[in-house]
Short mmCIF file of C-alpha atoms and ligand atoms in Angstrom, two decimals:
data_model
loop_
_atom_site.label_atom_id
_atom_site.label_comp_id
_atom_site.label_asym_id
_atom_site.label_seq_id
_atom_site.Cartn_x
_atom_site.Cartn_y
_atom_site.Cartn_z
CA MET A 6 259.52 186.76 131.01
CA GLU A 7 256.95 185.66 128.59
CA TYR A 8 253.63 184.24 130.36
CA VAL A 9 251.11 182.71 127.68
CA ILE A 10 248.58 182.46 130.61
CA GLU A 11 248.26 184.59 133.70
CA MET A 12 245.29 184.21 135.98
CA LEU A 13 245.32 186.73 138.57
CA ASN A 14 243.49 186.80 142.04
CA ILE A 15 240.68 184.56 140.64
CA ARG A 16 237.86 184.15 142.92
CA LYS A 17 234.97 181.70 142.01
CA GLU A 18 232.18 180.82 144.52
CA PHE A 19 229.72 178.02 144.54
CA PRO A 20 226.70 178.21 147.08
CA GLY A 21 228.21 177.49 150.37
CA ILE A 22 232.05 177.46 149.22
CA VAL A 23 234.64 179.49 147.82
CA ALA A 24 236.17 177.07 145.38
CA ASN A 25 238.82 179.54 144.21
CA ASP A 26 240.00 182.19 146.74
CA ASN A 27 242.23 184.62 145.10
CA ILE A 28 244.40 182.20 143.29
CA ASN A 29 247.33 183.12 141.00
CA LEU A 30 248.56 180.93 137.94
CA GLN A 31 251.34 182.08 135.51
CA VAL A 32 252.17 179.54 132.75
CA LYS A 33 255.31 180.08 130.72
CA LYS A 34 255.37 179.41 127.04
CA GLY A 35 256.72 176.03 126.16
CA GLU A 36 256.39 174.27 129.54
CA ILE A 37 254.51 171.72 131.29
CA HIS A 38 252.81 173.36 134.46
CA ALA A 39 251.37 171.02 136.96
CA LEU A 40 248.37 171.90 139.00
CA LEU A 41 248.44 170.05 142.24
CA GLY A 42 246.16 169.96 145.10
CA GLU A 43 243.85 167.86 147.29
CA ASN A 44 240.57 166.46 146.31
CA GLY A 45 238.33 169.45 146.12
CA ALA A 46 241.07 172.01 146.34
CA GLY A 47 239.70 173.77 143.31
CA LYS A 48 241.67 172.81 140.47
CA SER A 49 239.00 171.64 137.95
CA THR A 50 236.98 174.79 138.84
CA LEU A 51 240.02 177.04 138.20
CA MET A 52 240.43 175.25 134.67
CA ASN A 53 236.89 175.57 133.96
CA VAL A 54 237.11 179.30 134.55
CA LEU A 55 240.20 179.44 132.09
CA PHE A 56 238.12 177.40 129.41
CA GLY A 57 235.20 179.83 129.87
CA LEU A 58 232.75 177.20 131.38
CA TYR A 59 232.56 179.31 134.60
CA GLN A 60 232.58 183.19 135.07
CA PRO A 61 234.75 184.14 138.02
CA GLU A 62 233.38 186.61 140.47
CA ARG A 63 236.72 188.35 140.72
CA GLY A 64 240.05 188.34 138.96
CA GLU A 65 241.81 188.96 135.73
CA ILE A 66 242.99 186.72 132.89
CA ARG A 67 245.69 187.52 130.46
CA VAL A 68 246.52 185.37 127.30
CA ARG A 69 249.91 186.23 125.73
CA GLY A 70 249.86 189.45 127.90
CA GLU A 71 246.63 190.66 126.89
CA LYS A 72 243.87 191.04 129.24
CA VAL A 73 240.70 188.94 128.10
CA HIS A 74 237.19 187.83 128.84
CA ILE A 75 236.56 184.25 128.34
CA ASN A 76 233.02 183.87 128.69
CA SER A 77 232.50 180.62 126.68
CA PRO A 78 234.40 177.67 125.45
CA ASN A 79 234.21 179.10 122.01
CA LYS A 80 235.92 182.08 123.06
CA ALA A 81 238.73 179.95 124.78
CA ASN A 82 239.09 178.13 121.34
CA ASP A 83 239.48 181.48 119.64
CA LEU A 84 242.27 182.29 122.16
CA GLY A 85 244.01 179.00 121.25
CA ILE A 86 243.02 177.27 124.62
CA GLY A 87 241.94 173.72 124.30
CA MET A 88 240.89 171.40 127.13
CA VAL A 89 241.01 167.57 127.23
CA HIS A 90 238.25 166.86 129.79
CA GLN A 91 238.27 163.57 131.97
CA HIS A 92 235.03 162.43 130.59
CA PHE A 93 235.51 162.35 126.77
CA MET A 94 233.10 164.07 124.51
CA LEU A 95 233.16 161.96 121.43
CA VAL A 96 230.33 160.46 119.31
CA ASP A 97 230.73 156.76 119.64
CA THR A 98 229.42 155.84 116.11
CA PHE A 99 231.44 158.56 114.34
CA THR A 100 235.13 158.00 113.09
CA VAL A 101 237.97 159.66 114.83
CA ALA A 102 238.22 162.21 111.93
CA GLU A 103 234.64 162.69 111.77
CA ASN A 104 234.64 163.47 115.40
CA ILE A 105 237.64 165.94 115.23
CA ILE A 106 236.34 168.10 112.25
CA LEU A 107 232.85 168.17 113.78
CA GLY A 108 231.66 171.75 113.56
CA LYS A 109 234.71 172.83 111.55
CA GLU A 110 234.54 170.74 108.45
CA PRO A 111 236.64 171.65 105.61
CA LYS A 112 234.48 172.47 102.55
CA LYS A 113 234.79 171.82 98.86
CA PHE A 114 231.89 173.49 96.70
CA GLY A 115 229.70 173.63 99.60
CA ARG A 116 230.28 169.95 100.78
CA ILE A 117 232.40 168.35 103.29
CA ASP A 118 235.78 167.47 102.04
CA ARG A 119 236.20 163.97 103.77
CA LYS A 120 239.46 163.19 102.01
CA ARG A 121 240.95 166.60 103.12
CA ALA A 122 239.65 165.94 106.61
CA VAL A 123 241.43 162.67 106.90
CA GLN A 124 244.44 164.00 105.62
CA GLU A 125 244.65 167.03 107.92
CA VAL A 126 243.92 164.79 110.93
CA GLN A 127 246.68 162.29 109.76
CA ASP A 128 249.34 165.27 109.44
CA ILE A 129 248.44 166.51 113.06
CA SER A 130 248.75 162.85 114.30
CA ASP A 131 252.18 162.38 112.60
CA GLN A 132 253.63 165.72 113.92
CA TYR A 133 253.18 165.10 117.51
CA GLY A 134 253.51 161.25 117.29
CA LEU A 135 249.88 160.52 118.51
CA GLN A 136 249.64 157.36 116.16
CA ILE A 137 246.15 157.30 115.75
CA HIS A 138 244.00 156.23 112.86
CA PRO A 139 241.52 158.73 111.44
CA GLY A 140 239.18 156.19 110.01
CA ALA A 141 238.73 154.16 113.04
CA LYS A 142 235.39 154.22 114.81
CA VAL A 143 235.44 155.73 118.34
CA ALA A 144 233.45 152.61 119.58
CA ASP A 145 236.12 150.24 118.72
CA ILE A 146 239.36 152.07 119.95
CA SER A 147 240.74 152.09 123.53
CA VAL A 148 240.21 154.81 126.30
CA GLY A 149 243.90 155.76 125.68
CA MET A 150 243.09 156.30 121.90
CA GLN A 151 240.00 158.10 122.65
CA GLN A 152 241.93 160.55 124.59
CA ARG A 153 244.22 160.95 121.81
CA ALA A 154 241.24 161.89 119.67
CA GLU A 155 240.28 164.58 122.24
CA ILE A 156 243.98 165.93 121.98
CA LEU A 157 244.02 166.17 118.21
CA LYS A 158 240.47 167.75 118.39
CA THR A 159 242.00 170.53 120.15
CA LEU A 160 245.09 170.80 118.16
CA TYR A 161 242.98 170.73 114.92
CA ARG A 162 241.18 173.77 116.33
CA GLY A 163 244.48 175.46 116.63
CA ALA A 164 244.91 175.21 120.37
CA ASP A 165 248.59 176.16 121.41
CA ILE A 166 247.68 176.06 125.19
CA LEU A 167 246.30 172.69 126.38
CA ILE A 168 244.66 171.92 129.44
CA PHE A 169 244.63 168.28 130.77
CA ASP A 170 242.36 167.43 133.79
CA GLU A 171 243.58 164.12 135.22
CA PRO A 172 244.50 162.49 131.98
CA THR A 173 246.21 159.61 133.39
CA ALA A 174 243.66 158.63 135.89
CA VAL A 175 241.97 156.43 133.21
CA LEU A 176 245.17 155.02 131.67
CA THR A 177 246.99 151.97 132.02
CA PRO A 178 250.80 152.50 132.85
CA HIS A 179 251.79 151.71 129.37
CA GLU A 180 249.41 154.21 128.01
CA ILE A 181 250.65 156.85 130.56
CA LYS A 182 254.19 156.47 129.31
CA GLU A 183 252.99 157.11 125.86
CA LEU A 184 250.98 160.06 126.92
CA MET A 185 254.03 161.54 128.68
CA GLN A 186 256.02 161.33 125.52
CA ILE A 187 253.25 162.98 123.48
CA MET A 188 253.44 165.86 126.08
CA LYS A 189 256.93 166.25 125.39
CA ASN A 190 256.43 166.28 121.91
CA LEU A 191 253.82 169.06 122.14
CA VAL A 192 256.08 171.34 124.18
CA ASN A 193 258.90 170.71 121.90
CA GLU A 194 256.65 172.09 119.15
CA GLY A 195 256.05 175.08 121.13
CA LYS A 196 252.80 174.33 122.91
CA SER A 197 252.24 175.06 126.53
CA ILE A 198 250.47 172.58 128.86
CA ILE A 199 248.51 172.62 132.12
CA LEU A 200 248.49 169.34 133.75
CA ILE A 201 246.24 168.26 136.81
CA THR A 202 247.51 165.12 138.29
CA HIS A 203 247.55 163.33 141.70
CA LYS A 204 250.52 161.42 140.63
CA LEU A 205 253.51 163.03 142.00
CA LYS A 206 255.86 160.75 139.86
CA GLU A 207 254.39 162.14 136.76
CA ILE A 208 254.81 165.68 137.91
CA MET A 209 258.52 164.91 138.80
CA GLU A 210 259.08 163.12 135.39
CA VAL A 211 257.55 165.55 132.93
CA CYS A 212 256.75 168.76 134.51
CA ASP A 213 258.76 172.01 134.55
CA ARG A 214 256.93 174.03 137.35
CA VAL A 215 254.10 173.02 139.87
CA THR A 216 251.51 175.53 141.22
CA ILE A 217 249.95 173.74 144.51
CA ILE A 218 246.59 174.91 145.84
CA ARG A 219 244.83 173.85 149.13
CA LYS A 220 241.31 174.49 150.07
CA GLY A 221 240.92 177.02 147.34
CA LYS A 222 243.84 179.11 148.03
CA GLY A 223 247.19 179.24 146.02
CA ILE A 224 249.88 178.08 148.35
CA LYS A 225 253.26 178.01 146.08
CA THR A 226 254.62 177.64 142.64
CA LEU A 227 258.00 175.70 142.59
CA ASP A 228 260.52 174.56 139.93
CA VAL A 229 260.21 170.76 139.70
CA ARG A 230 263.97 170.50 139.78
CA ASP A 231 264.17 172.21 143.37
CA THR A 232 261.41 169.96 145.01
CA ASN A 233 260.67 166.25 145.55
CA LYS A 234 257.68 163.90 146.06
CA ASP A 235 257.77 164.46 150.01
CA GLU A 236 257.79 168.02 149.74
CA LEU A 237 254.93 168.13 147.29
CA ALA A 238 252.86 165.88 149.29
CA SER A 239 253.05 167.81 152.48
CA LEU A 240 252.67 171.12 150.71
CA MET A 241 249.52 169.86 149.33
CA VAL A 242 247.81 168.18 152.35
CA GLY A 243 249.48 170.23 154.87
CA ARG A 244 251.08 167.14 156.82
CA GLU A 245 253.53 164.49 156.15
CA VAL A 246 252.23 161.63 154.07
CA SER A 247 253.55 158.06 154.30
CA PHE A 248 253.63 156.28 151.08
CA LYS A 249 254.18 153.05 152.40
CA THR A 250 251.26 150.98 153.97
CA GLU A 251 251.94 149.39 157.39
CA LYS A 252 250.27 146.10 157.91
CA LYS A 253 250.75 142.88 160.06
CA ALA A 254 250.92 139.43 158.36
CA ALA A 255 247.53 138.29 157.14
CA GLN A 256 245.57 135.90 159.16
CA PRO A 257 243.54 133.95 156.67
CA GLY A 258 240.43 132.17 157.67
CA ALA A 259 237.67 130.28 155.73
CA GLU A 260 237.20 130.69 152.16
CA VAL A 261 234.70 133.39 151.55
CA LEU A 262 234.71 133.50 147.64
CA ALA A 263 235.35 130.46 145.54
CA ILE A 264 235.42 130.97 141.81
CA ASP A 265 235.45 127.68 139.82
CA GLY A 266 236.09 127.39 136.14
CA ILE A 267 233.74 130.32 134.99
CA THR A 268 233.53 131.54 131.48
CA VAL A 269 232.06 134.97 130.72
CA LYS A 270 231.46 136.70 127.37
CA ASP A 271 231.87 140.39 126.91
CA THR A 272 229.42 142.58 125.28
CA ARG A 273 230.52 141.70 121.72
CA GLY A 274 230.06 137.98 122.61
CA VAL A 275 233.74 137.35 123.01
CA GLU A 276 234.76 134.97 125.76
CA THR A 277 237.19 137.08 127.68
CA VAL A 278 237.02 135.20 130.85
CA ARG A 279 237.83 131.65 130.18
CA ASP A 280 237.73 128.60 132.79
CA LEU A 281 238.97 131.13 135.57
CA SER A 282 239.38 130.01 139.11
CA LEU A 283 240.03 131.91 142.17
CA SER A 284 239.54 131.89 145.91
CA VAL A 285 239.71 134.79 148.52
CA LYS A 286 239.57 133.89 152.00
CA ALA A 287 238.21 135.75 155.12
CA GLY A 288 241.06 138.20 156.30
CA GLU A 289 243.06 138.32 153.25
CA ILE A 290 243.53 140.79 150.48
CA VAL A 291 243.89 139.27 147.04
CA GLY A 292 245.17 141.50 144.36
CA ILE A 293 244.39 141.10 140.71
CA ALA A 294 247.15 142.10 138.57
CA GLY A 295 246.91 142.19 134.65
CA VAL A 296 247.06 144.40 131.71
CA ASP A 297 243.81 146.25 130.82
CA GLY A 298 241.58 144.30 128.89
CA ASN A 299 242.48 140.59 129.73
CA GLY A 300 239.29 139.90 131.35
CA GLN A 301 239.32 141.65 134.75
CA SER A 302 236.32 144.00 134.09
CA GLU A 303 234.10 141.10 133.13
CA LEU A 304 235.33 139.04 136.19
CA ILE A 305 234.24 141.84 138.45
CA GLU A 306 230.90 142.23 136.60
CA ALA A 307 230.17 138.49 136.75
CA ILE A 308 230.76 138.41 140.55
CA THR A 309 228.61 141.45 141.21
CA GLY A 310 225.89 140.24 139.11
CA LEU A 311 226.01 142.62 136.26
CA ARG A 312 227.00 140.00 133.84
CA ASN A 313 225.98 136.59 133.34
CA THR A 314 228.39 133.61 133.38
CA ASP A 315 228.28 130.75 130.74
CA SER A 316 229.68 128.04 132.84
CA GLY A 317 231.35 127.45 136.14
CA THR A 318 230.28 128.42 139.64
CA ILE A 319 230.81 131.53 141.97
CA THR A 320 230.25 130.71 145.70
CA LEU A 321 230.05 133.07 148.53
CA ASN A 322 230.17 131.59 152.00
CA GLY A 323 229.04 128.18 150.35
CA LYS A 324 226.15 129.48 148.46
CA GLN A 325 226.13 129.95 144.67
CA ILE A 326 225.62 133.31 143.41
CA GLN A 327 226.33 133.25 139.73
CA ASN A 328 223.80 134.93 137.62
CA LEU A 329 221.79 136.38 140.31
CA THR A 330 220.58 140.06 140.17
CA PRO A 331 222.91 142.81 141.41
CA ARG A 332 220.73 143.38 144.23
CA LYS A 333 220.59 139.68 145.34
CA VAL A 334 224.27 139.55 145.16
CA THR A 335 224.69 142.76 147.31
CA GLU A 336 222.29 141.38 149.99
CA SER A 337 224.25 138.00 149.93
CA GLY A 338 227.27 140.02 151.30
CA ILE A 339 229.33 141.60 148.80
CA GLY A 340 230.32 145.24 148.67
CA HIS A 341 231.59 146.90 145.49
CA ILE A 342 233.67 149.86 144.87
CA PRO A 343 232.93 150.12 141.06
CA GLN A 344 235.52 151.20 138.42
CA ASP A 345 233.27 153.46 136.73
CA ARG A 346 231.80 155.73 139.48
CA HIS A 347 229.49 157.61 137.17
CA LYS A 348 228.01 154.32 135.54
CA HIS A 349 227.87 152.19 138.43
CA GLY A 350 228.55 154.14 141.56
CA LEU A 351 226.31 157.25 141.93
CA VAL A 352 223.22 159.04 141.08
CA LEU A 353 224.77 162.25 140.09
CA ASP A 354 221.52 164.28 140.35
CA PHE A 355 220.55 162.96 143.94
CA PRO A 356 222.06 164.54 147.15
CA ILE A 357 225.39 163.05 148.29
CA GLY A 358 223.55 162.19 151.49
CA GLU A 359 221.17 159.95 149.73
CA ASN A 360 224.01 158.41 147.64
CA ILE A 361 226.01 157.46 150.43
CA VAL A 362 223.35 155.36 151.90
CA LEU A 363 221.95 154.33 148.48
CA GLN A 364 222.49 150.40 148.83
CA SER A 365 220.49 150.34 152.17
CA TYR A 366 217.82 152.63 151.45
CA TYR A 367 215.00 150.13 151.25
CA LYS A 368 215.97 148.64 154.58
CA LYS A 369 215.56 149.53 158.14
CA PRO A 370 216.00 152.09 159.70
CA TYR A 371 215.66 154.06 156.63
CA ALA A 372 212.37 152.61 155.57
CA ALA A 373 209.53 150.87 157.34
CA PHE A 374 206.32 149.82 155.69
CA GLY A 375 207.65 151.40 152.40
CA VAL A 376 208.30 154.81 153.88
CA LEU A 377 211.59 156.30 153.67
CA HIS A 378 212.87 157.82 156.84
CA LYS A 379 214.81 160.68 155.46
CA GLY A 380 215.87 162.05 159.04
CA GLU A 381 217.50 158.68 159.80
CA MET A 382 219.15 158.70 156.40
CA TYR A 383 220.51 162.00 156.53
CA LYS A 384 221.73 161.26 160.16
CA LYS A 385 223.69 158.21 158.91
CA ALA A 386 224.91 160.25 155.87
CA ARG A 387 226.37 162.93 158.34
CA CYS A 388 228.37 160.38 159.96
CA LEU A 389 229.73 158.93 156.85
CA ILE A 390 230.42 162.29 155.38
CA SER A 391 232.56 163.13 158.34
CA GLU A 392 234.28 159.79 158.70
CA TYR A 393 235.43 159.43 155.29
CA ASP A 394 236.35 163.20 154.99
CA VAL A 395 234.01 163.87 152.04
CA ARG A 396 234.35 167.49 151.32
CA THR A 397 230.84 169.07 150.57
CA PRO A 398 229.16 172.16 151.66
CA ASP A 399 226.32 169.76 153.27
CA GLU A 400 224.61 166.40 152.72
CA TYR A 401 221.95 167.97 150.59
CA THR A 402 224.31 168.93 147.73
CA HIS A 403 224.13 166.93 144.72
CA ALA A 404 226.64 164.45 143.90
CA ARG A 405 227.33 166.14 140.64
CA ALA A 406 228.59 169.23 142.57
CA LEU A 407 231.28 167.29 144.34
CA SER A 408 234.92 167.04 143.24
CA GLY A 409 235.88 163.76 141.39
CA GLY A 410 237.91 162.59 144.33
CA ASN A 411 235.19 163.55 146.83
CA GLN A 412 232.57 161.50 144.74
CA GLN A 413 234.91 158.55 145.15
CA LYS A 414 235.44 158.93 148.82
CA ALA A 415 231.65 158.73 149.50
CA ILE A 416 231.26 155.40 147.46
CA ILE A 417 233.99 153.88 149.45
CA GLY A 418 232.35 154.88 152.64
CA ARG A 419 229.07 153.54 151.50
CA GLU A 420 230.54 150.30 150.54
CA VAL A 421 232.90 149.60 153.55
CA ASP A 422 230.17 150.77 156.16
CA ARG A 423 227.85 148.04 154.79
CA ASN A 424 230.07 145.48 156.42
CA PRO A 425 230.10 143.20 153.51
CA ASP A 426 231.78 139.60 154.09
CA LEU A 427 233.41 140.27 150.40
CA LEU A 428 234.49 143.84 149.59
CA ILE A 429 235.64 144.15 146.02
CA ALA A 430 237.61 147.33 145.40
CA ALA A 431 238.14 148.03 141.80
CA GLN A 432 240.47 150.80 141.10
CA PRO A 433 239.64 152.30 144.62
CA THR A 434 242.02 154.88 144.70
CA ARG A 435 241.69 156.35 140.99
CA GLY A 436 241.49 160.27 141.14
CA LEU A 437 242.27 160.37 144.70
CA ASP A 438 245.03 162.64 146.28
CA VAL A 439 248.07 161.05 148.23
CA GLY A 440 246.31 161.86 151.58
CA ALA A 441 243.20 160.23 150.58
CA ILE A 442 245.03 157.16 149.28
CA GLU A 443 246.70 156.54 152.42
CA PHE A 444 243.30 156.84 154.03
CA VAL A 445 241.80 154.15 151.60
CA HIS A 446 244.52 151.88 152.01
CA LYS A 447 244.25 151.87 155.73
CA LYS A 448 240.52 151.19 155.52
CA LEU A 449 241.05 148.30 153.29
CA ILE A 450 243.52 146.75 155.51
CA GLU A 451 241.27 147.29 158.57
CA GLN A 452 238.71 145.41 156.61
CA ARG A 453 240.93 142.65 156.02
CA ASP A 454 242.00 142.69 159.86
CA ALA A 455 238.41 142.60 160.81
CA GLY A 456 238.19 139.19 158.97
CA LYS A 457 236.75 140.49 155.76
CA ALA A 458 237.69 139.23 152.45
CA VAL A 459 239.06 141.67 150.05
CA LEU A 460 239.46 141.39 146.23
CA LEU A 461 241.42 144.38 144.82
CA LEU A 462 241.81 145.30 141.25
CA SER A 463 244.24 147.94 140.20
CA PHE A 464 246.51 148.94 137.40
CA GLU A 465 248.95 150.55 139.97
CA LEU A 466 251.37 147.91 140.43
CA GLU A 467 252.72 149.53 143.70
CA GLU A 468 249.23 149.63 145.09
CA ILE A 469 248.85 145.80 144.32
CA MET A 470 252.26 145.15 145.79
CA ASN A 471 251.80 147.23 148.74
CA LEU A 472 248.18 146.07 149.81
CA SER A 473 248.01 142.35 148.64
CA ASP A 474 248.60 139.29 150.72
CA ARG A 475 248.35 137.27 147.41
CA ILE A 476 248.56 138.43 144.07
CA ALA A 477 246.61 136.62 141.09
CA VAL A 478 247.85 137.43 137.70
CA ILE A 479 245.17 137.57 134.98
CA PHE A 480 246.33 137.03 131.38
CA GLU A 481 243.84 136.50 128.33
CA GLY A 482 240.96 135.71 130.81
CA HIS A 483 242.83 133.38 132.91
CA ILE A 484 244.67 133.27 136.24
CA ILE A 485 247.94 132.10 134.99
CA ALA A 486 249.81 132.53 138.48
CA THR A 487 249.24 133.33 142.01
CA VAL A 488 252.13 134.99 143.70
CA ASP A 489 253.36 136.10 147.18
CA PRO A 490 254.22 139.94 147.08
CA GLN A 491 256.96 139.09 149.54
CA ASP A 492 258.84 137.10 146.92
CA THR A 493 258.23 138.87 143.67
CA THR A 494 259.24 142.28 142.12
CA GLU A 495 257.34 144.60 139.83
CA GLN A 496 259.52 143.39 137.18
CA GLU A 497 258.64 139.81 137.63
CA LEU A 498 254.97 140.88 137.86
CA GLY A 499 255.19 142.79 134.79
CA LEU A 500 256.53 139.79 132.71
CA LEU A 501 253.67 137.52 134.05
CA MET A 502 251.16 140.23 133.30
CA ALA A 503 252.60 140.25 129.65
CA GLY A 504 252.20 136.41 129.34
CA SER A 505 255.85 136.04 128.75
CA MET A 506 256.50 134.08 131.81
CA GLN A 507 254.93 131.06 133.29
CA LYS A 508 255.06 130.20 137.14
CA GLU A 509 255.40 126.50 137.67
CA ALA A 510 251.94 124.98 137.53
CA GLY A 511 251.99 123.84 141.08
CA LYS A 512 251.83 127.44 142.31
CA ALA A 513 249.04 128.50 139.93
CA ASN A 514 246.02 128.23 142.47
CA GLY A 515 247.88 128.62 145.70
N1 LIG B 626 229.15 172.96 139.90
C1 LIG B 626 229.32 173.00 141.12
N2 LIG B 626 228.53 173.58 142.07
C2 LIG B 626 228.77 173.63 143.29
N3 LIG B 626 229.95 173.14 143.82
C3 LIG B 626 230.84 172.90 143.10
C4 LIG B 626 230.91 172.80 141.68
N4 LIG B 626 231.88 172.39 141.11
C5 LIG B 626 232.70 172.30 142.07
N5 LIG B 626 232.10 172.66 143.35
C6 LIG B 626 232.83 172.60 144.68
O1 LIG B 626 234.02 173.32 144.43
C7 LIG B 626 235.21 172.94 145.21
C8 LIG B 626 236.38 172.67 144.19
O2 LIG B 626 235.94 171.49 143.49
P1 LIG B 626 236.89 171.08 142.27
O3 LIG B 626 236.11 170.15 141.44
O4 LIG B 626 237.49 172.22 141.50
O5 LIG B 626 238.15 170.35 143.03
P2 LIG B 626 239.45 169.63 142.56
O6 LIG B 626 240.55 170.34 142.98
O7 LIG B 626 239.34 169.31 140.91
O8 LIG B 626 239.23 168.01 143.16
P3 LIG B 626 239.56 166.49 142.49
O9 LIG B 626 240.87 166.37 142.72
O10 LIG B 626 238.81 165.68 143.54
O11 LIG B 626 239.02 166.40 141.16
C9 LIG B 626 234.54 171.50 145.83
O12 LIG B 626 234.24 171.65 147.12
C10 LIG B 626 233.25 171.24 144.97
O13 LIG B 626 232.35 170.59 145.67
MG1 LIG B 627 239.03 167.80 139.63
#
């Protein structure tokens, strides 16, 4: 059997933790091999070792049967290994083609041969069905397209082994479908792929084999056709996982959030939220369903004080809060689990213990007369870290050193613990493993049952359907329908989201 990649007995330690403890991974040529494991299991670390970003303490790597030392990403490139990171590394002001050839420019008489570069990029794009425009500026293209630019970049450098670290976490359902097709095209052309994902459905759909790791140790490698979602979930977390969330009927109380006819412009000055009205009551979860780019980000930013409104009102518990500062909004009783945890969620170079109490650091008991009581703060932090199962060596570890999913759990713990009247959860389970998703869903329902208003934004229709008591469908900046999840289907929701079906006007603001 021909393996393109063999990682044998890999050990990688960080201060206080063994991230990879004797892990084995063997990837066959032409397969899509999934790497599955809980948040913090050691998946990204293992791939960073393969890509030359980390040096393992022990173990051996073989590429196409030959023992190698991969001491830098350049070395990895030379060996035909490319990695598509979750946080893209593109230059915004450059075109796609310029980004792709960066550092590898084709030259003609000592000058960069732009025409040839664009042609080469176009050829690769055509070959794998990437459908990307080499001349487009990175700043003007969607996240999905930026990801394709990253894929093209590795291909342009001759990669035939591609590592994808949670590529679908940032994509919309439609973009995910397209990426799956691209991956199939890649393996059909002889490439091999290692795919990290928490979405078991994706593994069942496109992967050939799957290697499961738990707490830094390799558990098993399976043929995908011999397994199923339930088995994968329990192998990965070491217990049974329920995919359906249990909840009682909602007991909605007084109106907590009332949005009346707001209009909001995006960064380019385009009105992306138009005359939008929405209401969320105490004790209910309202889910916002919509195709990305229909104004949902601007709506959340307007509610949380990150963006001004041009008209209309946002009322929280009877008080107008539109156009207040984010801190004033927070203090008026809103908790916010943000979409982009790096931009708005965490200070990466601060200890996780300080991050987890960040929103309240200027209040008692953490501060009195302008002095921070670090002892109190860390005591609280330790409680939250344990309650929300944030896997970290200790509370002093910088947020940057935590795995993606554990950063997210810390933010959720912080926002829920502040006990806000309105909790805004934007993509709360993005990047979380199935066990952690189950936990977060329980927490959100607990908040609802404690009489809080919860506003949920998610691209996962299943999540919207499972959690929401009412679903508001957003289309072109407007709530075009409000439906009861009990009497709708994912198909109907999909049609509404695409704007190709209108609910009777009477129901629109229910
Ligand atoms: N640079 C680092 N310094 C210190 N510890 C680190 C560093 N990178 C990762 N770790 C630790 O190593 C462990 C494995 O982390 P890793 O990022 O590989 O997890 P993961 O499986 O990718 O999880 P997730 O699904 O949440 O992304 C974690 O406990 C993490 O805190
Ligand atoms: Mg990771």
